[in-house]
Structure formats: C-alpha cells, structure tokens
Short mmCIF file of C-alpha atoms in Angstrom, two decimals:
data_model
loop_
_atom_site.label_atom_id
_atom_site.label_comp_id
_atom_site.label_asym_id
_atom_site.label_seq_id
_atom_site.Cartn_x
_atom_site.Cartn_y
_atom_site.Cartn_z
CA UNK A 26 53.53 44.42 40.08
CA UNK A 27 52.43 42.92 36.70
CA UNK A 28 53.21 44.51 33.35
CA UNK A 29 50.28 46.70 32.20
CA UNK A 30 49.45 49.00 29.40
CA UNK A 31 49.43 52.77 30.30
CA UNK A 32 47.13 55.35 28.85
CA UNK A 33 49.79 57.65 27.51
CA UNK A 34 47.45 60.13 25.79
CA UNK A 35 45.69 61.51 28.83
CA UNK A 36 46.69 59.46 31.83
CA UNK A 37 44.66 59.77 35.06
CA UNK A 38 47.25 60.36 37.75
CA UNK A 39 47.07 60.97 41.46
CA UNK A 40 49.84 62.98 43.07
CA UNK A 41 50.98 62.95 46.65
CA UNK A 42 53.08 65.90 48.00
CA UNK A 43 54.37 65.92 51.60
CA UNK A 44 57.74 67.63 51.38
CA UNK A 45 57.01 70.20 54.14
CA UNK A 46 53.93 71.25 56.05
CA UNK A 47 51.21 70.84 53.39
CA UNK A 48 49.60 67.44 52.75
CA UNK A 49 48.74 67.76 49.02
CA UNK A 50 46.69 65.30 46.94
CA UNK A 51 46.02 66.19 43.34
CA UNK A 52 44.41 64.34 40.50
CA UNK A 53 44.92 65.19 36.88
CA UNK A 54 43.81 63.76 33.57
CA UNK A 55 46.49 64.54 31.09
CA UNK A 56 46.73 68.36 31.31
CA UNK A 57 43.36 68.82 32.99
CA UNK A 58 43.18 69.48 36.74
CA UNK A 59 40.43 67.45 38.43
CA UNK A 60 41.30 67.95 42.22
CA UNK A 61 43.75 69.85 44.18
CA UNK A 62 43.22 69.12 47.87
CA UNK A 63 45.58 70.65 50.43
CA UNK A 64 45.54 70.14 54.23
CA UNK A 65 48.06 72.50 55.95
CA UNK A 66 49.47 72.10 59.46
CA UNK A 67 50.56 75.71 59.49
CA UNK A 68 48.53 76.58 62.57
CA UNK A 69 50.37 73.88 64.54
CA UNK A 70 53.73 75.27 63.58
CA UNK A 71 52.69 78.86 64.29
CA UNK A 72 53.07 78.07 67.98
CA UNK A 73 56.78 77.41 67.49
CA UNK A 74 57.44 80.28 65.05
CA UNK A 75 58.41 77.89 62.20
CA UNK A 76 58.07 74.44 60.78
CA UNK A 77 58.93 71.63 63.17
CA UNK A 78 59.83 68.55 61.15
CA UNK A 79 58.45 65.94 63.60
CA UNK A 80 55.15 67.93 63.91
CA UNK A 81 54.92 68.13 60.12
CA UNK A 82 55.40 64.30 59.76
CA UNK A 83 52.72 63.52 62.31
CA UNK A 84 50.31 65.94 60.69
CA UNK A 85 50.85 64.16 57.34
CA UNK A 86 49.97 60.90 58.93
CA UNK A 87 46.69 62.33 60.28
CA UNK A 88 45.73 64.29 57.20
CA UNK A 89 46.71 61.99 54.32
CA UNK A 90 43.76 59.68 54.26
CA UNK A 91 41.07 62.48 54.69
CA UNK A 92 42.75 64.46 52.00
CA UNK A 93 42.94 61.44 49.67
CA UNK A 94 39.24 60.70 50.26
CA UNK A 95 38.29 64.31 49.57
CA UNK A 96 40.43 64.48 46.35
CA UNK A 97 38.91 61.35 44.87
CA UNK A 98 35.47 62.56 45.63
CA UNK A 99 36.04 65.95 44.06
CA UNK A 100 37.52 64.35 40.97
CA UNK A 101 34.56 62.07 40.64
CA UNK A 102 36.63 58.95 40.16
CA UNK A 103 37.59 55.82 42.02
CA UNK A 104 41.16 54.77 42.96
CA UNK A 105 40.71 51.81 40.55
CA UNK A 106 40.28 54.25 37.71
CA UNK A 107 43.79 55.59 38.15
CA UNK A 108 46.55 55.01 35.62
CA UNK A 109 49.37 55.76 37.89
CA UNK A 110 50.49 57.29 41.23
CA UNK A 111 53.06 60.05 41.46
CA UNK A 112 54.81 61.10 44.64
CA UNK A 113 57.40 63.62 45.74
CA UNK A 114 60.66 61.73 46.49
CA UNK A 115 62.56 64.94 47.44
CA UNK A 116 63.88 67.41 48.28
CA UNK A 117 62.22 68.25 51.51
CA UNK A 118 61.96 67.26 55.19
CA UNK A 119 63.04 63.63 55.51
CA UNK A 120 60.28 62.56 57.94
CA UNK A 121 57.57 64.34 56.00
CA UNK A 122 58.68 62.89 52.68
CA UNK A 123 58.74 59.40 54.10
CA UNK A 124 55.01 59.61 54.97
CA UNK A 125 54.13 60.42 51.37
CA UNK A 126 56.46 57.88 49.91
CA UNK A 127 55.25 55.17 52.13
CA UNK A 128 51.57 56.00 51.32
CA UNK A 129 52.23 56.11 47.60
CA UNK A 130 54.01 52.73 47.55
CA UNK A 131 51.23 51.23 49.54
CA UNK A 132 48.59 52.55 47.04
CA UNK A 133 50.69 51.44 44.11
CA UNK A 134 50.94 47.84 45.41
CA UNK A 135 47.37 47.60 46.75
CA UNK A 136 45.88 48.94 43.45
CA UNK A 137 48.55 47.34 41.17
CA UNK A 138 49.31 50.70 39.59
CA UNK A 139 52.71 52.03 38.37
CA UNK A 140 54.44 54.66 40.48
CA UNK A 141 56.49 57.68 39.49
CA UNK A 142 58.83 59.17 42.05
CA UNK A 143 59.40 62.78 41.08
CA UNK A 144 61.33 65.91 42.05
CA UNK A 145 59.37 68.46 44.10
CA UNK A 146 61.14 71.51 42.59
CA UNK A 147 60.53 70.37 39.02
CA UNK A 148 56.97 69.74 40.02
CA UNK A 149 56.59 73.60 40.67
CA UNK A 150 57.52 74.16 36.99
CA UNK A 151 55.00 71.45 35.84
CA UNK A 152 52.24 73.33 37.76
CA UNK A 153 52.15 75.92 35.06
CA UNK A 154 50.93 73.27 32.38
CA UNK A 155 47.67 73.15 34.33
CA UNK A 156 46.93 76.75 33.30
CA UNK A 157 43.27 76.73 32.29
CA UNK A 158 43.86 79.44 29.69
CA UNK A 159 45.37 76.69 27.50
CA UNK A 160 48.40 78.84 26.60
CA UNK A 161 51.12 76.37 25.49
CA UNK A 162 54.19 75.91 27.78
CA UNK A 163 57.27 76.74 25.62
CA UNK A 164 60.84 75.62 26.01
CA UNK A 165 63.40 76.65 26.97
CA UNK A 166 62.27 78.79 29.93
CA UNK A 167 63.93 80.27 33.02
CA UNK A 168 62.23 79.31 36.24
CA UNK A 169 62.49 81.18 39.51
CA UNK A 170 61.27 79.03 42.39
CA UNK A 171 60.90 80.86 45.68
CA UNK A 172 59.55 79.35 48.87
CA UNK A 173 60.17 78.89 52.59
CA UNK A 174 62.74 76.20 51.94
CA UNK A 175 64.10 76.89 48.40
CA UNK A 176 65.19 79.77 46.30
CA UNK A 177 66.30 78.36 43.00
CA UNK A 178 66.95 79.65 39.42
CA UNK A 179 66.57 76.92 36.74
CA UNK A 180 67.11 76.67 32.99
CA UNK A 181 64.32 74.25 31.84
CA UNK A 182 65.03 72.91 28.41
CA UNK A 183 62.64 70.00 28.72
CA UNK A 184 60.45 69.45 31.80
CA UNK A 185 60.87 65.70 31.82
CA UNK A 186 64.32 65.50 30.38
CA UNK A 187 66.60 68.53 30.85
CA UNK A 188 66.54 70.79 33.85
CA UNK A 189 69.70 72.71 34.75
CA UNK A 190 70.36 74.45 38.16
CA UNK A 191 71.71 77.90 37.41
CA UNK A 192 71.86 79.14 41.02
CA UNK A 193 70.37 78.74 44.44
CA UNK A 194 70.47 80.23 47.88
CA UNK A 195 73.71 79.77 49.78
CA UNK A 196 72.11 80.39 53.18
CA UNK A 197 68.51 81.43 54.01
CA UNK A 198 65.79 80.90 51.45
CA UNK A 199 63.72 83.94 50.70
CA UNK A 200 60.62 82.61 52.51
CA UNK A 201 62.76 81.80 55.56
CA UNK A 202 64.13 85.32 55.55
CA UNK A 203 60.52 86.67 55.53
CA UNK A 204 59.65 84.52 58.60
CA UNK A 205 62.78 85.64 60.50
CA UNK A 206 62.28 89.35 59.85
CA UNK A 207 58.65 88.99 60.79
CA UNK A 208 59.61 87.49 64.06
CA UNK A 209 62.07 90.33 64.57
CA UNK A 210 59.34 92.84 64.04
CA UNK A 211 56.90 90.99 66.44
CA UNK A 212 54.72 89.64 63.62
CA UNK A 213 53.13 86.22 63.78
CA UNK A 214 54.11 83.13 61.66
CA UNK A 215 54.00 82.82 58.76
CA UNK A 216 55.86 85.94 58.11
CA UNK A 217 55.35 86.44 54.37
CA UNK A 218 51.67 87.42 54.38
CA UNK A 219 52.19 89.66 57.43
CA UNK A 220 55.08 91.57 55.98
CA UNK A 221 53.25 91.85 52.62
CA UNK A 222 50.26 93.33 54.44
CA UNK A 223 52.34 95.86 56.43
CA UNK A 224 54.58 96.75 53.44
CA UNK A 225 51.55 98.04 51.58
CA UNK A 226 51.36 100.77 54.25
CA UNK A 227 55.08 101.69 54.18
CA UNK A 228 57.72 103.34 52.00
CA UNK A 229 59.89 100.93 50.11
CA UNK A 230 62.57 103.60 49.68
CA UNK A 231 62.75 104.60 53.33
CA UNK A 232 65.65 102.30 54.12
CA UNK A 233 68.24 101.07 51.71
CA UNK A 234 68.83 97.50 52.77
CA UNK A 235 71.64 95.52 51.02
CA UNK A 236 71.06 93.33 47.96
CA UNK A 237 72.97 90.19 48.65
CA UNK A 238 75.38 88.81 46.04
CA UNK A 239 74.78 91.66 43.53
CA UNK A 240 78.19 93.57 43.76
CA UNK A 241 80.53 92.99 40.86
CA UNK A 242 82.88 90.92 43.01
CA UNK A 243 80.02 88.70 43.95
CA UNK A 244 78.48 88.43 40.48
CA UNK A 245 81.62 86.93 39.10
CA UNK A 246 81.35 83.78 41.18
CA UNK A 247 77.57 83.95 42.32
CA UNK A 248 75.86 85.47 39.32
CA UNK A 249 72.68 83.35 39.78
CA UNK A 250 73.00 82.55 43.45
CA UNK A 251 71.06 84.14 46.32
CA UNK A 252 71.90 85.16 49.87
CA UNK A 253 69.40 86.60 52.36
CA UNK A 254 71.14 86.05 55.66
CA UNK A 255 73.07 89.36 55.38
CA UNK A 256 69.87 91.15 54.56
CA UNK A 257 68.12 89.69 57.61
CA UNK A 258 71.01 90.69 59.82
CA UNK A 259 71.01 94.23 58.35
CA UNK A 260 67.36 94.59 59.24
CA UNK A 261 68.06 93.42 62.74
CA UNK A 262 70.93 95.86 63.25
CA UNK A 263 68.91 98.72 61.95
CA UNK A 264 65.92 98.12 64.20
CA UNK A 265 68.35 97.58 67.25
CA UNK A 266 69.98 100.94 66.43
CA UNK A 267 66.58 102.74 66.41
CA UNK A 268 65.71 101.08 69.65
CA UNK A 269 68.93 102.10 71.29
CA UNK A 270 68.40 105.64 70.25
CA UNK A 271 64.94 105.62 71.82
CA UNK A 272 63.17 106.07 68.40
CA UNK A 273 59.89 104.36 67.52
CA UNK A 274 60.66 101.69 64.77
CA UNK A 275 58.57 102.41 61.67
CA UNK A 276 57.55 98.86 61.19
CA UNK A 277 55.63 99.46 57.93
CA UNK A 278 58.70 101.23 56.35
CA UNK A 279 60.95 98.36 57.55
CA UNK A 280 58.63 95.77 56.05
CA UNK A 281 58.35 97.62 52.76
CA UNK A 282 62.09 98.26 52.45
CA UNK A 283 62.89 94.66 53.31
CA UNK A 284 60.31 93.40 50.82
CA UNK A 285 61.71 95.61 48.08
CA UNK A 286 65.23 94.30 48.66
CA UNK A 287 64.09 90.70 48.36
CA UNK A 288 62.02 91.41 45.21
CA UNK A 289 64.78 93.43 43.69
CA UNK A 290 67.44 90.63 44.07
CA UNK A 291 65.13 87.92 42.93
CA UNK A 292 64.06 89.63 39.66
CA UNK A 293 67.45 91.18 38.90
CA UNK A 294 69.02 87.73 38.81
CA UNK A 295 66.12 86.10 37.05
CA UNK A 296 65.97 88.67 34.29
CA UNK A 297 69.84 88.47 33.93
CA UNK A 298 69.48 84.72 33.42
CA UNK A 299 66.92 85.34 30.69
CA UNK A 300 69.34 87.71 28.91
CA UNK A 301 72.49 85.62 29.48
CA UNK A 302 70.82 82.48 27.97
CA UNK A 303 68.77 84.27 25.40
CA UNK A 304 65.55 82.81 26.82
CA UNK A 305 62.66 85.32 26.46
CA UNK A 306 60.44 83.41 28.95
CA UNK A 307 60.31 83.44 32.81
CA UNK A 308 58.19 81.32 35.05
CA UNK A 309 57.63 82.03 38.70
CA UNK A 310 56.76 79.30 41.25
CA UNK A 311 56.65 78.71 45.03
CA UNK A 312 54.74 80.20 47.88
CA UNK A 313 56.66 83.50 47.99
CA UNK A 314 55.16 84.23 44.49
CA UNK A 315 51.98 85.13 46.53
CA UNK A 316 53.94 88.32 47.56
CA UNK A 317 52.28 91.24 45.90
CA UNK A 318 55.50 93.14 45.28
CA UNK A 319 57.28 90.16 43.81
CA UNK A 320 54.47 89.69 41.25
CA UNK A 321 54.31 93.43 40.54
CA UNK A 322 57.99 93.82 40.06
CA UNK A 323 58.24 90.64 37.96
CA UNK A 324 55.65 92.16 35.64
CA UNK A 325 57.46 95.42 35.36
CA UNK A 326 60.94 93.91 34.81
CA UNK A 327 59.73 91.24 32.37
CA UNK A 328 57.84 93.80 30.22
CA UNK A 329 60.88 96.14 30.21
CA UNK A 330 63.11 93.26 29.05
CA UNK A 331 60.71 91.81 26.45
CA UNK A 332 60.35 88.63 28.50
CA UNK A 333 57.08 86.64 28.53
CA UNK A 334 56.06 86.10 32.18
CA UNK A 335 54.15 83.09 33.45
CA UNK A 336 52.79 82.87 36.95
CA UNK A 337 50.58 79.81 37.82
CA UNK A 338 47.44 80.34 39.84
CA UNK A 339 48.30 81.06 43.47
CA UNK A 340 46.61 77.80 44.50
CA UNK A 341 49.31 76.01 42.33
CA UNK A 342 52.25 78.03 43.55
CA UNK A 343 52.33 76.75 47.06
CA UNK A 344 53.18 73.08 47.63
CA UNK A 345 50.47 70.88 46.18
CA UNK A 346 49.72 67.39 44.88
CA UNK A 347 48.40 68.57 41.58
CA UNK A 348 51.85 69.65 40.45
CA UNK A 349 53.24 66.27 41.34
CA UNK A 350 50.46 64.55 39.51
CA UNK A 351 51.01 66.72 36.39
CA UNK A 352 54.75 65.99 36.35
CA UNK A 353 53.93 62.26 36.59
CA UNK A 354 51.45 62.64 33.71
CA UNK A 355 54.05 64.46 31.60
CA UNK A 356 56.49 61.62 32.24
CA UNK A 357 53.91 59.08 31.15
CA UNK A 358 52.97 60.97 28.03
CA UNK A 359 56.70 61.30 27.05
CA UNK A 360 57.07 57.44 27.24
CA UNK A 361 59.06 57.28 30.52
CA UNK A 362 59.02 53.96 32.41
CA UNK A 363 57.67 53.93 35.93
CA UNK A 364 59.84 54.02 39.01
CA UNK A 365 60.68 50.75 40.80
CA UNK A 366 59.62 50.41 44.41
CA UNK A 367 63.29 50.57 45.54
CA UNK A 368 63.36 54.38 45.71
CA UNK A 369 63.29 56.17 49.06
CA UNK A 370 62.67 59.68 50.38
CA UNK A 371 65.72 61.93 49.48
CA UNK A 372 65.82 65.22 51.43
CA UNK A 373 68.64 66.49 49.20
CA UNK A 374 67.46 65.32 45.81
CA UNK A 375 69.17 67.36 43.07
CA UNK A 376 66.90 69.22 40.69
CA UNK A 377 68.55 67.71 37.74
CA UNK A 378 67.08 64.34 38.81
CA UNK A 379 63.50 64.81 37.57
CA UNK A 380 62.50 61.22 38.18
CA UNK A 381 63.88 58.70 40.65
CA UNK A 382 63.81 55.50 38.53
#
C-alpha cells in the first residue's frame, strides 16, 4: 500500500463491526455520523436460545455486502471517497471477527486505503463522541460497558491513548444473565427486553436476590469486578422452591427483583469507581443500557453523587459500525499511524490495547 496523505481534520472513515451477532457498517466524517447500518442475525439465534458462533459467522458473510452497500448509499459517498477503513479486531467471537477483519483488509487493499484495527470495547466509549448535542467529551471518565458478552468498568484518561481496566465480570456477563433467567422463566430470547417488559409489571422489592461481590470480604479483592452466576442460581432455586410448594410463580415480581439486583450492583460499583478515582463523570455503553431500570437508576445515583452521566443514543449502545468508525477517526485525528495488514482477529484482545498496530 503506497504512502498517502491522510485528512486528519475530519477524516471520512468506514467502520466494520462483526464481533457477535450484529453486522455493523458505520460511516463518519470526523465527529459527524453519516450512516449507521446494522443487520442482526438475532432471529436465527433465537431458535437456539442464544448466540451460536458458527451461525453468527455465516450470517456476517451473507449480510456484510448488503449492509456495506446500504451504508454507502445512506452516507451519499463512494468507497473511493474514504480516507480510511476501521475494523473491530477484538474482543469477540473468533469466527465472527474473522469475517469482518477479512472484509476490511480486502477493502483496504482494493481501494488502497489505510486500515485501523481497533478494540471493540473502547469503540463503545467512542460512540458517545457522536452525540448530536455537541456536548464535549471530557477526560477522565469512568465507563461502564454492559452487554451480552461483556461487563466491564473502565477508567478512560484518553480514548486513543490511555484506557485502564478497573474490573470486569468473573463469570456471566450481565446480558448473559438476563438471557439465562429469561429462559428459566419460559421467556423467549433475547431475554433482556422480555424481562424489562415484565419487570415493569412487578414489584422490585418482592424478593431480595443477592448482590454479587458486594460484601466487605469481596470488595477487598473484587471492588470493581462483577459476578452474576450466583444471582442466576439464586433465582433458579427460588423458582424451584415455589414450584415444589405448589405455588404459582409470580413471574413479574421475579423479573423485577432480578432486574433490580443487576442494576443495583452495576451502579453501586460504577459510582464507587467515580468516587475512588475522583472522576465526576460516568459513561454507560453496551446493549444492556437499553434496560429501563439501568438507565433510571443510573440517573438517580449519578445525580445523588454529583456525577455527570452520559448515555449515547440507544442505536449507538448496541454493537455497531459507527462506533468503530469514530474510534478510527479519533486515532487519525490524534496522528496515529495506520495498522499494518499483519493483524488478525483476537477474541481476547485486552481493553488496554486500543489499536492493533
């Protein structure tokens, strides 16, 4: 690939995101969102009650070109107009990642454009820069990322240069716990929206489910870590006990009490991180942010603690290519060199590695 001059003021970047079950193609010009096209294979996975990696990879192969065509048309550009390509290198499902990485490399070579291989989790933080209100993104900030595959608490001192992992889940991610509890209650996949819907009809104080890793003995070692496996098991035992007693299971109360436990743990640890690091800013990201109680409790807790809360538009909270494009644009504007073509998909890419160079 020949050396070329990059537009570092407002680069036109196409982002490709295929870390799980959404085929995301996004196009940005600097900090302006031009297109955010997402093709989801969720309906295919619903038959199995969860994401099947091989099914996800095949769906990406089928959806990537149509999504790319739609995104370019919506943005009103041509591929030749692009300044660069950005792609999720990891973390995520290996097979799914490889589809996006392969497509991005092919585009970069065919178009003779530089490529930026970036971190999926840091991309969730970058999504907030596309806020149409124009409110500046200030550093440092605490970021709570909650999805089906990840539950992470980050200290972001610089989006493109300094991201520290404070804590993460040591077992099930929050979104995964929602899916498992939904299955236990006989609700369809994906479980998050179903539990959210039912919880609105229930009493969140009806059942006191455990808050994982919040006891003093746990906080000493796992102050910023999360655990939802025990909560899931507790819900299962409670439901089984009611069934053994011949009682009707109050599904709405179970859903509301479970949702409250998850939201309580997430925000307790996030606000604690803000206080401990003297950072009066909290950013939420990831698909679980669509949960009504998580957003409501975040607003309450942040206001009480004097913490400024930022939540990207819901269309930018789930996995999407726009956040990957924006992270690529931020790297370009900060003067970072492109990645070489030697990088590969990395399912366990650490969040501290913002760009694979």
